[in-house]
Amino acid sequence: MNQQTVASAIDAPTAATEAGSLFAKSEIEAKEALEIFARAVGTAPTYETWITERTNWVNGYIEVKPNAKGEAADKAFSRFKDRLTDSYGISAPKSTNAAAEKKAAEREKKTAEIMAKHETQTPTMLRAQLEAAYATLAKNPESKAANSVVKELRQVLKVKQSAENKAQGEELATARKHVKELVSKCTDISLLDQLVDLLEGNAQ
């Protein structure tokens, strides 16, 4: 990012005060902008409403910054959208037209078929296969087949790792809860000391 410079020093106290004032105004105006847009689209906007109001927002942005190109306006709205989500919990809705729904259904079907194909394979097995696939790809980077295999294995591994991590997290939470219950009922100091020693040893 290009940094702005000034030719010479200016009246620092006055300039700093003005800078603070302008910044405060920009925050107030930004908050008002979020509120106005939130009211325009509602808490659960339809795709059509979102697209209409997004276009209106971009038009307003360009009116103030006429030199902003389409990409700059799109990026500005993306930043605005993130702040809208943080402030009001409003997210951009997905398209509900027939073509989009058909495409989404096709993606879901394809994903289900891929997962079924690798149903019996564990993450460890998939990582080994992925390593071999990368080796094959390294020998022939232009191979569409090798690229396809790598992409498929990465997709399956990501899903299975996520499920595995979730399952481990649930087991860990259950085990911790059980231990806490047992500790709360235990009156034998020697047993508690042994447990502390075991846990401290495991933590090292």
Coordinates of N, CA and C in Angstrom, one line a residue:
M1 N 0.9 -1.2 0.0 CA 0.0 0.0 0.0 C 0.9 1.2 0.0
N2 N 0.6 2.2 -0.9 CA 1.4 3.4 -1.0 C 1.1 4.3 0.3
Q3 N 2.1 4.8 0.9 CA 2.0 5.6 2.1 C 2.0 7.1 1.6
Q4 N 1.1 7.9 2.3 CA 1.0 9.3 2.0 C 2.0 10.1 2.8
T5 N 2.6 11.1 2.2 CA 3.6 11.9 2.9 C 3.2 13.4 2.8
V6 N 3.7 14.2 3.7 CA 3.5 15.7 3.7 C 4.8 16.4 3.5
A7 N 4.7 17.5 2.8 CA 6.0 18.2 2.5 C 6.7 18.8 3.7
S8 N 5.9 19.3 4.6 CA 6.5 19.8 5.8 C 5.6 19.7 7.0
A9 N 6.1 19.9 8.2 CA 5.3 19.8 9.4 C 4.2 20.9 9.5
I10 N 3.1 20.6 10.1 CA 2.0 21.6 10.2 C 1.7 21.7 11.7
D11 N 0.8 22.6 12.0 CA 0.4 22.9 13.3 C -0.2 21.6 14.0
A12 N 0.7 20.8 14.7 CA 0.4 19.5 15.1 C -0.9 19.5 16.0
P13 N -1.0 20.3 17.1 CA -2.2 20.2 18.0 C -3.5 20.5 17.2
T14 N -3.5 21.5 16.4 CA -4.7 21.8 15.6 C -5.0 20.7 14.6
A15 N -4.0 20.3 13.9 CA -4.2 19.2 12.9 C -4.7 17.9 13.6
A16 N -4.1 17.6 14.7 CA -4.4 16.3 15.4 C -5.9 16.4 15.9
T17 N -6.3 17.6 16.4 CA -7.6 17.7 16.9 C -8.6 17.6 15.7
E18 N -8.3 18.2 14.6 CA -9.1 18.1 13.4 C -9.2 16.6 12.9
A19 N -8.0 15.9 13.0 CA -8.0 14.5 12.5 C -8.9 13.7 13.4
G20 N -8.8 13.9 14.7 CA -9.7 13.2 15.7 C -11.2 13.4 15.4
S21 N -11.5 14.7 15.1 CA -12.9 15.1 14.8 C -13.4 14.4 13.6
L22 N -12.6 14.5 12.5 CA -13.0 13.8 11.3 C -13.2 12.3 11.4
F23 N -12.3 11.7 12.2 CA -12.3 10.3 12.4 C -13.6 9.9 13.1
A24 N -13.9 10.7 14.2 CA -15.1 10.4 14.9 C -16.4 10.6 14.1
K25 N -16.4 11.6 13.2 CA -17.5 11.8 12.3 C -17.6 10.6 11.3
S26 N -16.5 10.1 10.8 CA -16.5 9.0 9.9 C -17.1 7.8 10.6
E27 N -16.8 7.6 11.9 CA -17.3 6.4 12.6 C -18.8 6.5 12.8
I28 N -19.3 7.7 13.1 CA -20.7 8.0 13.3 C -21.4 7.8 12.0
E29 N -20.9 8.3 10.9 CA -21.5 8.2 9.6 C -21.5 6.7 9.1
A30 N -20.4 6.0 9.4 CA -20.4 4.6 9.0 C -21.4 3.8 9.8
K31 N -21.6 4.1 11.0 CA -22.6 3.4 11.8 C -24.0 3.7 11.3
E32 N -24.3 5.0 10.9 CA -25.6 5.3 10.4 C -25.8 4.6 9.0
A33 N -24.7 4.5 8.2 CA -24.8 3.8 6.9 C -25.2 2.4 7.1
L34 N -24.6 1.7 8.1 CA -25.0 0.3 8.4 C -26.4 0.2 8.8
E35 N -26.9 1.1 9.6 CA -28.3 1.1 10.1 C -29.3 1.3 9.0
I36 N -28.9 2.3 8.1 CA -29.8 2.6 7.0 C -29.9 1.4 6.0
F37 N -28.8 0.7 5.7 CA -28.8 -0.4 4.8 C -29.5 -1.6 5.5
A38 N -29.3 -1.8 6.8 CA -30.0 -2.9 7.5 C -31.5 -2.7 7.4
R39 N -32.0 -1.5 7.5 CA -33.4 -1.2 7.4 C -33.9 -1.5 6.0
A40 N -33.0 -1.2 5.0 CA -33.5 -1.3 3.6 C -33.6 -2.8 3.2
V41 N -32.8 -3.6 3.7 CA -32.8 -5.0 3.3 C -33.6 -5.9 4.3
G42 N -33.7 -5.5 5.6 CA -34.4 -6.3 6.6 C -33.5 -7.3 7.2
T43 N -34.0 -8.0 8.2 CA -33.1 -9.0 8.9 C -32.9 -10.3 8.1
A44 N -33.8 -10.6 7.2 CA -33.6 -11.8 6.4 C -34.0 -11.5 5.0
P45 N -33.1 -10.8 4.3 CA -33.4 -10.3 2.9 C -33.5 -11.5 1.9
T46 N -34.3 -11.3 0.9 CA -34.3 -12.3 -0.2 C -33.1 -12.0 -1.1
Y47 N -32.8 -12.9 -2.0 CA -31.7 -12.7 -2.9 C -31.9 -11.5 -3.8
E48 N -33.2 -11.4 -4.3 CA -33.5 -10.3 -5.2 C -33.4 -8.9 -4.5
T49 N -33.9 -8.9 -3.2 CA -33.8 -7.6 -2.5 C -32.4 -7.2 -2.2
W50 N -31.5 -8.2 -1.9 CA -30.1 -8.0 -1.6 C -29.4 -7.4 -2.8
I51 N -29.7 -8.0 -4.0 CA -29.0 -7.6 -5.2 C -29.4 -6.2 -5.6
T52 N -30.7 -5.9 -5.4 CA -31.2 -4.5 -5.7 C -30.6 -3.5 -4.8
E53 N -30.6 -3.7 -3.5 CA -30.0 -2.8 -2.6 C -28.5 -2.7 -2.7
R54 N -27.9 -3.8 -3.0 CA -26.4 -3.7 -3.2 C -26.1 -2.8 -4.4
T55 N -26.9 -2.9 -5.5 CA -26.7 -2.1 -6.7 C -26.9 -0.6 -6.3
N56 N -27.9 -0.3 -5.5 CA -28.2 1.0 -5.0 C -27.0 1.6 -4.2
W57 N -26.5 0.7 -3.3 CA -25.4 1.1 -2.5 C -24.2 1.5 -3.3
V58 N -23.9 0.6 -4.3 CA -22.7 0.9 -5.2 C -22.9 2.2 -6.0
N59 N -24.2 2.4 -6.4 CA -24.4 3.7 -7.1 C -24.2 4.9 -6.2
G60 N -24.6 4.8 -5.0 CA -24.3 5.9 -4.0 C -22.9 6.1 -3.7
Y61 N -22.1 5.0 -3.7 CA -20.7 5.0 -3.5 C -20.0 5.7 -4.6
I62 N -20.4 5.4 -5.8 CA -19.8 6.0 -7.0 C -20.1 7.5 -7.2
E63 N -21.3 7.8 -6.7 CA -21.7 9.3 -6.8 C -20.7 10.1 -6.0
V64 N -20.3 9.6 -4.8 CA -19.3 10.3 -4.0 C -17.9 10.1 -4.5
K65 N -17.6 9.0 -5.0 CA -16.3 8.7 -5.6 C -16.4 8.3 -7.0
P66 N -16.6 9.3 -7.9 CA -16.9 9.0 -9.3 C -15.7 8.3 -10.0
N67 N -14.5 8.5 -9.5 CA -13.3 7.9 -10.1 C -13.1 6.4 -9.7
A68 N -13.9 5.9 -8.8 CA -13.8 4.6 -8.4 C -14.3 3.6 -9.5
K69 N -13.4 2.7 -9.8 CA -13.8 1.7 -10.8 C -14.7 0.6 -10.2
G70 N -15.2 -0.2 -11.1 CA -16.2 -1.2 -10.6 C -15.6 -2.1 -9.6
E71 N -14.3 -2.5 -9.8 CA -13.7 -3.4 -8.8 C -13.5 -2.8 -7.4
A72 N -13.2 -1.5 -7.5 CA -13.0 -0.7 -6.2 C -14.3 -0.6 -5.5
A73 N -15.4 -0.4 -6.2 CA -16.7 -0.3 -5.5 C -17.1 -1.6 -5.0
D74 N -16.8 -2.7 -5.7 CA -17.1 -4.1 -5.2 C -16.4 -4.4 -4.0
K75 N -15.1 -4.0 -3.9 CA -14.3 -4.3 -2.7 C -14.8 -3.5 -1.5
A76 N -15.2 -2.2 -1.8 CA -15.8 -1.4 -0.8 C -17.0 -2.0 -0.2
F77 N -17.9 -2.5 -1.1 CA -19.1 -3.1 -0.6 C -18.8 -4.4 0.2
S78 N -17.8 -5.1 -0.2 CA -17.4 -6.3 0.5 C -17.0 -6.0 2.0
R79 N -16.2 -4.9 2.1 CA -15.9 -4.4 3.5 C -17.1 -4.0 4.3
F80 N -18.0 -3.3 3.6 CA -19.2 -2.8 4.2 C -20.1 -4.0 4.6
K81 N -20.2 -5.1 3.8 CA -20.9 -6.3 4.1 C -20.4 -7.0 5.3
D82 N -19.1 -7.1 5.5 CA -18.5 -7.7 6.6 C -18.9 -7.0 7.9
R83 N -18.9 -5.7 7.9 CA -19.2 -4.9 9.0 C -20.7 -5.0 9.3
L84 N -21.5 -5.1 8.2 CA -23.0 -5.3 8.4 C -23.3 -6.6 9.1
T85 N -22.5 -7.6 8.8 CA -22.7 -8.9 9.4 C -22.3 -8.9 10.9
D86 N -21.2 -8.2 11.1 CA -20.7 -8.1 12.5 C -21.7 -7.3 13.4
S87 N -22.2 -6.2 12.8 CA -23.1 -5.3 13.6 C -24.5 -5.8 13.7
Y88 N -25.1 -6.4 12.6 CA -26.5 -6.8 12.6 C -26.8 -8.2 12.3
G89 N -25.7 -9.0 12.1 CA -25.9 -10.4 11.8 C -26.6 -10.7 10.5
I90 N -26.5 -9.7 9.5 CA -27.2 -9.9 8.2 C -26.1 -10.4 7.2
S91 N -26.4 -11.5 6.6 CA -25.4 -12.0 5.6 C -26.0 -12.0 4.2
A92 N -25.2 -12.0 3.2 CA -25.7 -12.1 1.8 C -26.4 -13.4 1.5
P93 N -27.7 -13.4 1.1 CA -28.4 -14.6 0.9 C -27.9 -15.2 -0.4
K94 N -28.1 -16.5 -0.5 CA -27.7 -17.3 -1.8 C -28.8 -17.1 -2.8
S95 N -28.4 -17.3 -4.0 CA -29.4 -17.2 -5.1 C -30.4 -18.4 -5.0
T96 N -31.6 -18.1 -5.3 CA -32.6 -19.1 -5.2 C -33.2 -19.4 -6.6
N97 N -32.6 -18.9 -7.6 CA -33.2 -19.2 -9.0 C -32.9 -20.7 -9.3
A98 N -33.7 -21.2 -10.3 CA -33.7 -22.6 -10.6 C -32.3 -23.1 -11.0
A99 N -31.6 -22.3 -11.8 CA -30.2 -22.7 -12.3 C -29.3 -22.8 -11.1
A100 N -29.3 -21.9 -10.2 CA -28.4 -22.0 -9.0 C -28.8 -23.2 -8.1
E101 N -30.1 -23.5 -7.9 CA -30.5 -24.6 -7.1 C -30.1 -25.9 -7.8
K102 N -30.2 -26.0 -9.1 CA -29.8 -27.2 -9.8 C -28.3 -27.4 -9.7
K103 N -27.5 -26.3 -9.8 CA -26.1 -26.4 -9.7 C -25.7 -26.9 -8.3
A104 N -26.4 -26.4 -7.3 CA -26.1 -26.7 -5.9 C -26.4 -28.2 -5.7
A105 N -27.5 -28.6 -6.2 CA -27.9 -30.1 -6.1 C -26.9 -31.0 -6.7
E106 N -26.4 -30.6 -7.9 CA -25.4 -31.4 -8.6 C -24.1 -31.5 -7.8
R107 N -23.7 -30.3 -7.2 CA -22.5 -30.4 -6.3 C -22.7 -31.3 -5.1
E108 N -23.8 -31.2 -4.5 CA -24.1 -32.1 -3.4 C -24.1 -33.6 -3.7
K109 N -24.7 -33.9 -4.9 CA -24.7 -35.3 -5.4 C -23.3 -35.8 -5.7
K110 N -22.5 -34.9 -6.3 CA -21.1 -35.3 -6.6 C -20.3 -35.5 -5.4
T111 N -20.5 -34.6 -4.4 CA -19.8 -34.8 -3.1 C -20.1 -36.1 -2.4
A112 N -21.4 -36.4 -2.4 CA -21.9 -37.6 -1.8 C -21.3 -38.9 -2.5
E113 N -21.2 -38.8 -3.8 CA -20.7 -39.9 -4.5 C -19.2 -40.1 -4.2
I114 N -18.5 -39.0 -4.1 CA -17.0 -39.1 -3.8 C -16.8 -39.6 -2.4
M115 N -17.6 -39.2 -1.4 CA -17.5 -39.6 0.0 C -17.8 -41.1 0.1
A116 N -18.8 -41.6 -0.7 CA -19.2 -43.0 -0.7 C -18.1 -43.8 -1.2
K117 N -17.4 -43.3 -2.2 CA -16.3 -44.0 -2.9 C -15.1 -44.3 -1.9
H118 N -14.9 -43.3 -0.9 CA -13.8 -43.4 0.1 C -14.4 -43.7 1.5
E119 N -15.6 -44.3 1.5 CA -16.2 -44.5 2.8 C -15.4 -45.3 3.8
T120 N -14.7 -46.3 3.4 CA -14.0 -47.2 4.3 C -12.6 -46.7 4.6
Q121 N -12.1 -45.7 4.0 CA -10.8 -45.2 4.2 C -10.7 -44.2 5.3
T122 N -9.7 -44.4 6.2 CA -9.4 -43.5 7.3 C -8.6 -42.3 6.9
P123 N -8.6 -41.2 7.7 CA -7.7 -40.1 7.4 C -6.2 -40.5 7.2
T124 N -5.8 -41.4 8.0 CA -4.4 -41.9 7.8 C -4.1 -42.5 6.5
M125 N -5.1 -43.4 6.0 CA -5.0 -44.0 4.7 C -5.0 -43.0 3.6
L126 N -5.9 -42.0 3.8 CA -6.1 -40.9 2.8 C -4.8 -40.1 2.6
R127 N -4.2 -39.8 3.8 CA -3.0 -39.0 3.8 C -1.9 -39.7 3.0
A128 N -1.8 -41.0 3.2 CA -0.8 -41.8 2.5 C -1.0 -41.8 1.0
Q129 N -2.3 -41.9 0.6 CA -2.7 -41.9 -0.8 C -2.4 -40.5 -1.4
L130 N -2.7 -39.5 -0.6 CA -2.4 -38.1 -1.1 C -1.0 -37.8 -1.3
E131 N -0.1 -38.4 -0.4 CA 1.3 -38.2 -0.5 C 1.8 -38.8 -1.8
A132 N 1.3 -40.0 -2.1 CA 1.6 -40.7 -3.4 C 1.1 -40.0 -4.6
A133 N -0.1 -39.4 -4.5 CA -0.6 -38.6 -5.6 C 0.2 -37.4 -5.9
Y134 N 0.7 -36.7 -4.8 CA 1.5 -35.5 -5.0 C 2.8 -35.9 -5.7
A135 N 3.4 -37.1 -5.3 CA 4.6 -37.6 -6.0 C 4.4 -37.8 -7.5
T136 N 3.2 -38.4 -7.8 CA 2.9 -38.6 -9.2 C 2.7 -37.3 -9.9
L137 N 2.1 -36.3 -9.3 CA 1.8 -35.0 -9.9 C 3.2 -34.2 -10.1
A138 N 4.1 -34.4 -9.2 CA 5.4 -33.7 -9.3 C 6.1 -34.2 -10.5
K139 N 5.9 -35.5 -10.9 CA 6.6 -36.0 -12.1 C 5.9 -35.5 -13.4
N140 N 4.7 -35.2 -13.3 CA 3.9 -34.8 -14.4 C 2.9 -33.7 -14.0
P141 N 3.4 -32.5 -13.8 CA 2.5 -31.4 -13.3 C 1.3 -31.1 -14.2
E142 N 1.4 -31.4 -15.5 CA 0.3 -31.1 -16.4 C -0.7 -32.2 -16.5
S143 N -0.5 -33.2 -15.8 CA -1.5 -34.4 -15.9 C -2.8 -34.0 -15.2
K144 N -3.9 -34.0 -16.1 CA -5.2 -33.7 -15.6 C -5.7 -34.8 -14.6
A145 N -5.3 -36.0 -14.9 CA -5.8 -37.1 -14.1 C -5.2 -37.0 -12.7
A146 N -3.9 -36.7 -12.6 CA -3.2 -36.6 -11.3 C -3.7 -35.4 -10.5
N147 N -4.0 -34.3 -11.2 CA -4.6 -33.1 -10.5 C -6.0 -33.5 -10.0
S148 N -6.7 -34.2 -10.8 CA -8.1 -34.6 -10.3 C -8.0 -35.5 -9.1
V149 N -7.1 -36.4 -9.1 CA -6.9 -37.3 -7.9 C -6.6 -36.6 -6.7
V150 N -5.6 -35.6 -6.8 CA -5.2 -34.8 -5.7 C -6.3 -34.0 -5.1
K151 N -7.1 -33.4 -6.0 CA -8.2 -32.5 -5.6 C -9.3 -33.4 -4.9
E152 N -9.5 -34.6 -5.4 CA -10.6 -35.4 -4.8 C -10.1 -35.9 -3.4
L153 N -8.9 -36.3 -3.3 CA -8.4 -36.8 -2.0 C -8.3 -35.7 -1.0
R154 N -8.0 -34.5 -1.4 CA -7.9 -33.4 -0.4 C -9.3 -33.1 0.1
Q155 N -10.3 -33.1 -0.8 CA -11.7 -32.9 -0.5 C -12.2 -33.9 0.6
V156 N -12.0 -35.2 0.3 CA -12.4 -36.2 1.2 C -11.7 -36.2 2.5
L157 N -10.4 -35.9 2.5 CA -9.6 -35.8 3.7 C -10.1 -34.7 4.6
K158 N -10.4 -33.6 4.0 CA -10.8 -32.4 4.7 C -12.1 -32.7 5.5
V159 N -13.1 -33.4 4.8 CA -14.3 -33.8 5.4 C -14.1 -34.8 6.6
K160 N -13.3 -35.8 6.3 CA -13.1 -36.8 7.3 C -12.3 -36.3 8.5
Q161 N -11.3 -35.5 8.2 CA -10.6 -34.9 9.4 C -11.5 -34.1 10.2
S162 N -12.4 -33.3 9.6 CA -13.3 -32.5 10.4 C -14.2 -33.3 11.2
A163 N -14.7 -34.4 10.7 CA -15.6 -35.3 11.4 C -14.8 -36.0 12.6
E164 N -13.6 -36.4 12.3 CA -12.7 -37.0 13.3 C -12.4 -36.1 14.4
N165 N -12.1 -34.8 14.1 CA -11.8 -33.8 15.1 C -13.0 -33.6 16.0
K166 N -14.2 -33.5 15.3 CA -15.4 -33.3 16.1 C -15.7 -34.4 17.1
A167 N -15.5 -35.7 16.6 CA -15.7 -36.8 17.4 C -14.7 -36.9 18.6
Q168 N -13.5 -36.6 18.3 CA -12.5 -36.6 19.4 C -12.8 -35.5 20.4
G169 N -13.2 -34.3 19.9 CA -13.6 -33.2 20.8 C -14.8 -33.6 21.7
E170 N -15.8 -34.3 21.2 CA -16.9 -34.8 22.0 C -16.5 -35.8 23.0
E171 N -15.6 -36.7 22.6 CA -15.1 -37.7 23.5 C -14.3 -37.1 24.7
L172 N -13.5 -36.1 24.3 CA -12.7 -35.4 25.3 C -13.6 -34.7 26.3
A173 N -14.6 -34.0 25.8 CA -15.5 -33.3 26.6 C -16.2 -34.2 27.6
T174 N -16.7 -35.4 27.1 CA -17.4 -36.4 27.9 C -16.4 -36.9 29.0
A175 N -15.2 -37.2 28.6 CA -14.2 -37.7 29.6 C -13.9 -36.7 30.7
R176 N -13.7 -35.5 30.3 CA -13.4 -34.4 31.3 C -14.6 -34.2 32.2
K177 N -15.8 -34.3 31.7 CA -16.9 -34.1 32.6 C -17.0 -35.3 33.6
H178 N -16.7 -36.5 33.1 CA -16.7 -37.7 34.0 C -15.7 -37.5 35.1
V179 N -14.5 -37.1 34.7 CA -13.4 -36.9 35.7 C -13.8 -35.9 36.7
K180 N -14.3 -34.8 36.3 CA -14.7 -33.7 37.2 C -15.8 -34.2 38.2
E181 N -16.7 -35.0 37.8 CA -17.7 -35.6 38.7 C -17.1 -36.5 39.7
L182 N -16.1 -37.4 39.2 CA -15.5 -38.3 40.1 C -14.6 -37.5 41.2
V183 N -13.9 -36.5 40.7 CA -13.1 -35.7 41.6 C -13.9 -35.0 42.6
S184 N -15.0 -34.5 42.2 CA -15.9 -33.8 43.2 C -16.4 -34.7 44.3
K185 N -16.5 -36.0 44.0 CA -17.0 -37.0 45.0 C -15.9 -37.7 45.8
C186 N -14.7 -37.5 45.3 CA -13.6 -38.2 46.0 C -13.1 -37.6 47.3
T187 N -13.0 -38.4 48.3 CA -12.5 -37.9 49.6 C -11.2 -38.4 50.0
D188 N -10.5 -39.2 49.1 CA -9.2 -39.8 49.4 C -8.1 -38.9 48.8
I189 N -7.4 -38.2 49.7 CA -6.4 -37.3 49.3 C -5.3 -38.0 48.5
S190 N -4.9 -39.2 48.9 CA -3.8 -39.9 48.2 C -4.2 -40.2 46.8
L191 N -5.5 -40.6 46.5 CA -5.9 -40.8 45.2 C -5.9 -39.5 44.3
L192 N -6.3 -38.4 45.0 CA -6.3 -37.1 44.3 C -4.9 -36.7 43.9
D193 N -3.9 -37.0 44.9 CA -2.5 -36.7 44.6 C -2.0 -37.5 43.5
Q194 N -2.4 -38.7 43.4 CA -1.9 -39.6 42.3 C -2.5 -39.1 41.0
L195 N -3.7 -38.6 41.0 CA -4.3 -38.1 39.8 C -3.6 -36.8 39.3
V196 N -3.3 -36.0 40.3 CA -2.5 -34.8 40.0 C -1.2 -35.1 39.3
D197 N -0.5 -36.1 39.9 CA 0.8 -36.5 39.4 C 0.7 -37.0 38.0
L198 N -0.3 -37.8 37.7 CA -0.5 -38.4 36.4 C -0.8 -37.3 35.4
L199 N -1.7 -36.3 35.7 CA -2.1 -35.2 34.8 C -0.9 -34.3 34.6
E200 N -0.1 -34.0 35.6 CA 1.0 -33.1 35.4 C 2.1 -33.8 34.6
G201 N 2.3 -35.1 34.8 CA 3.2 -35.8 33.9 C 2.8 -35.8 32.5
N202 N 1.5 -35.9 32.2 CA 1.0 -35.9 30.9 C 1.1 -34.6 30.2
A203 N 1.1 -33.5 31.0 CA 1.1 -32.2 30.5 C 2.6 -31.8 30.1
Q204 N 3.6 -32.4 30.6 CA 5.0 -32.1 30.4 C 5.4 -32.6 29.0

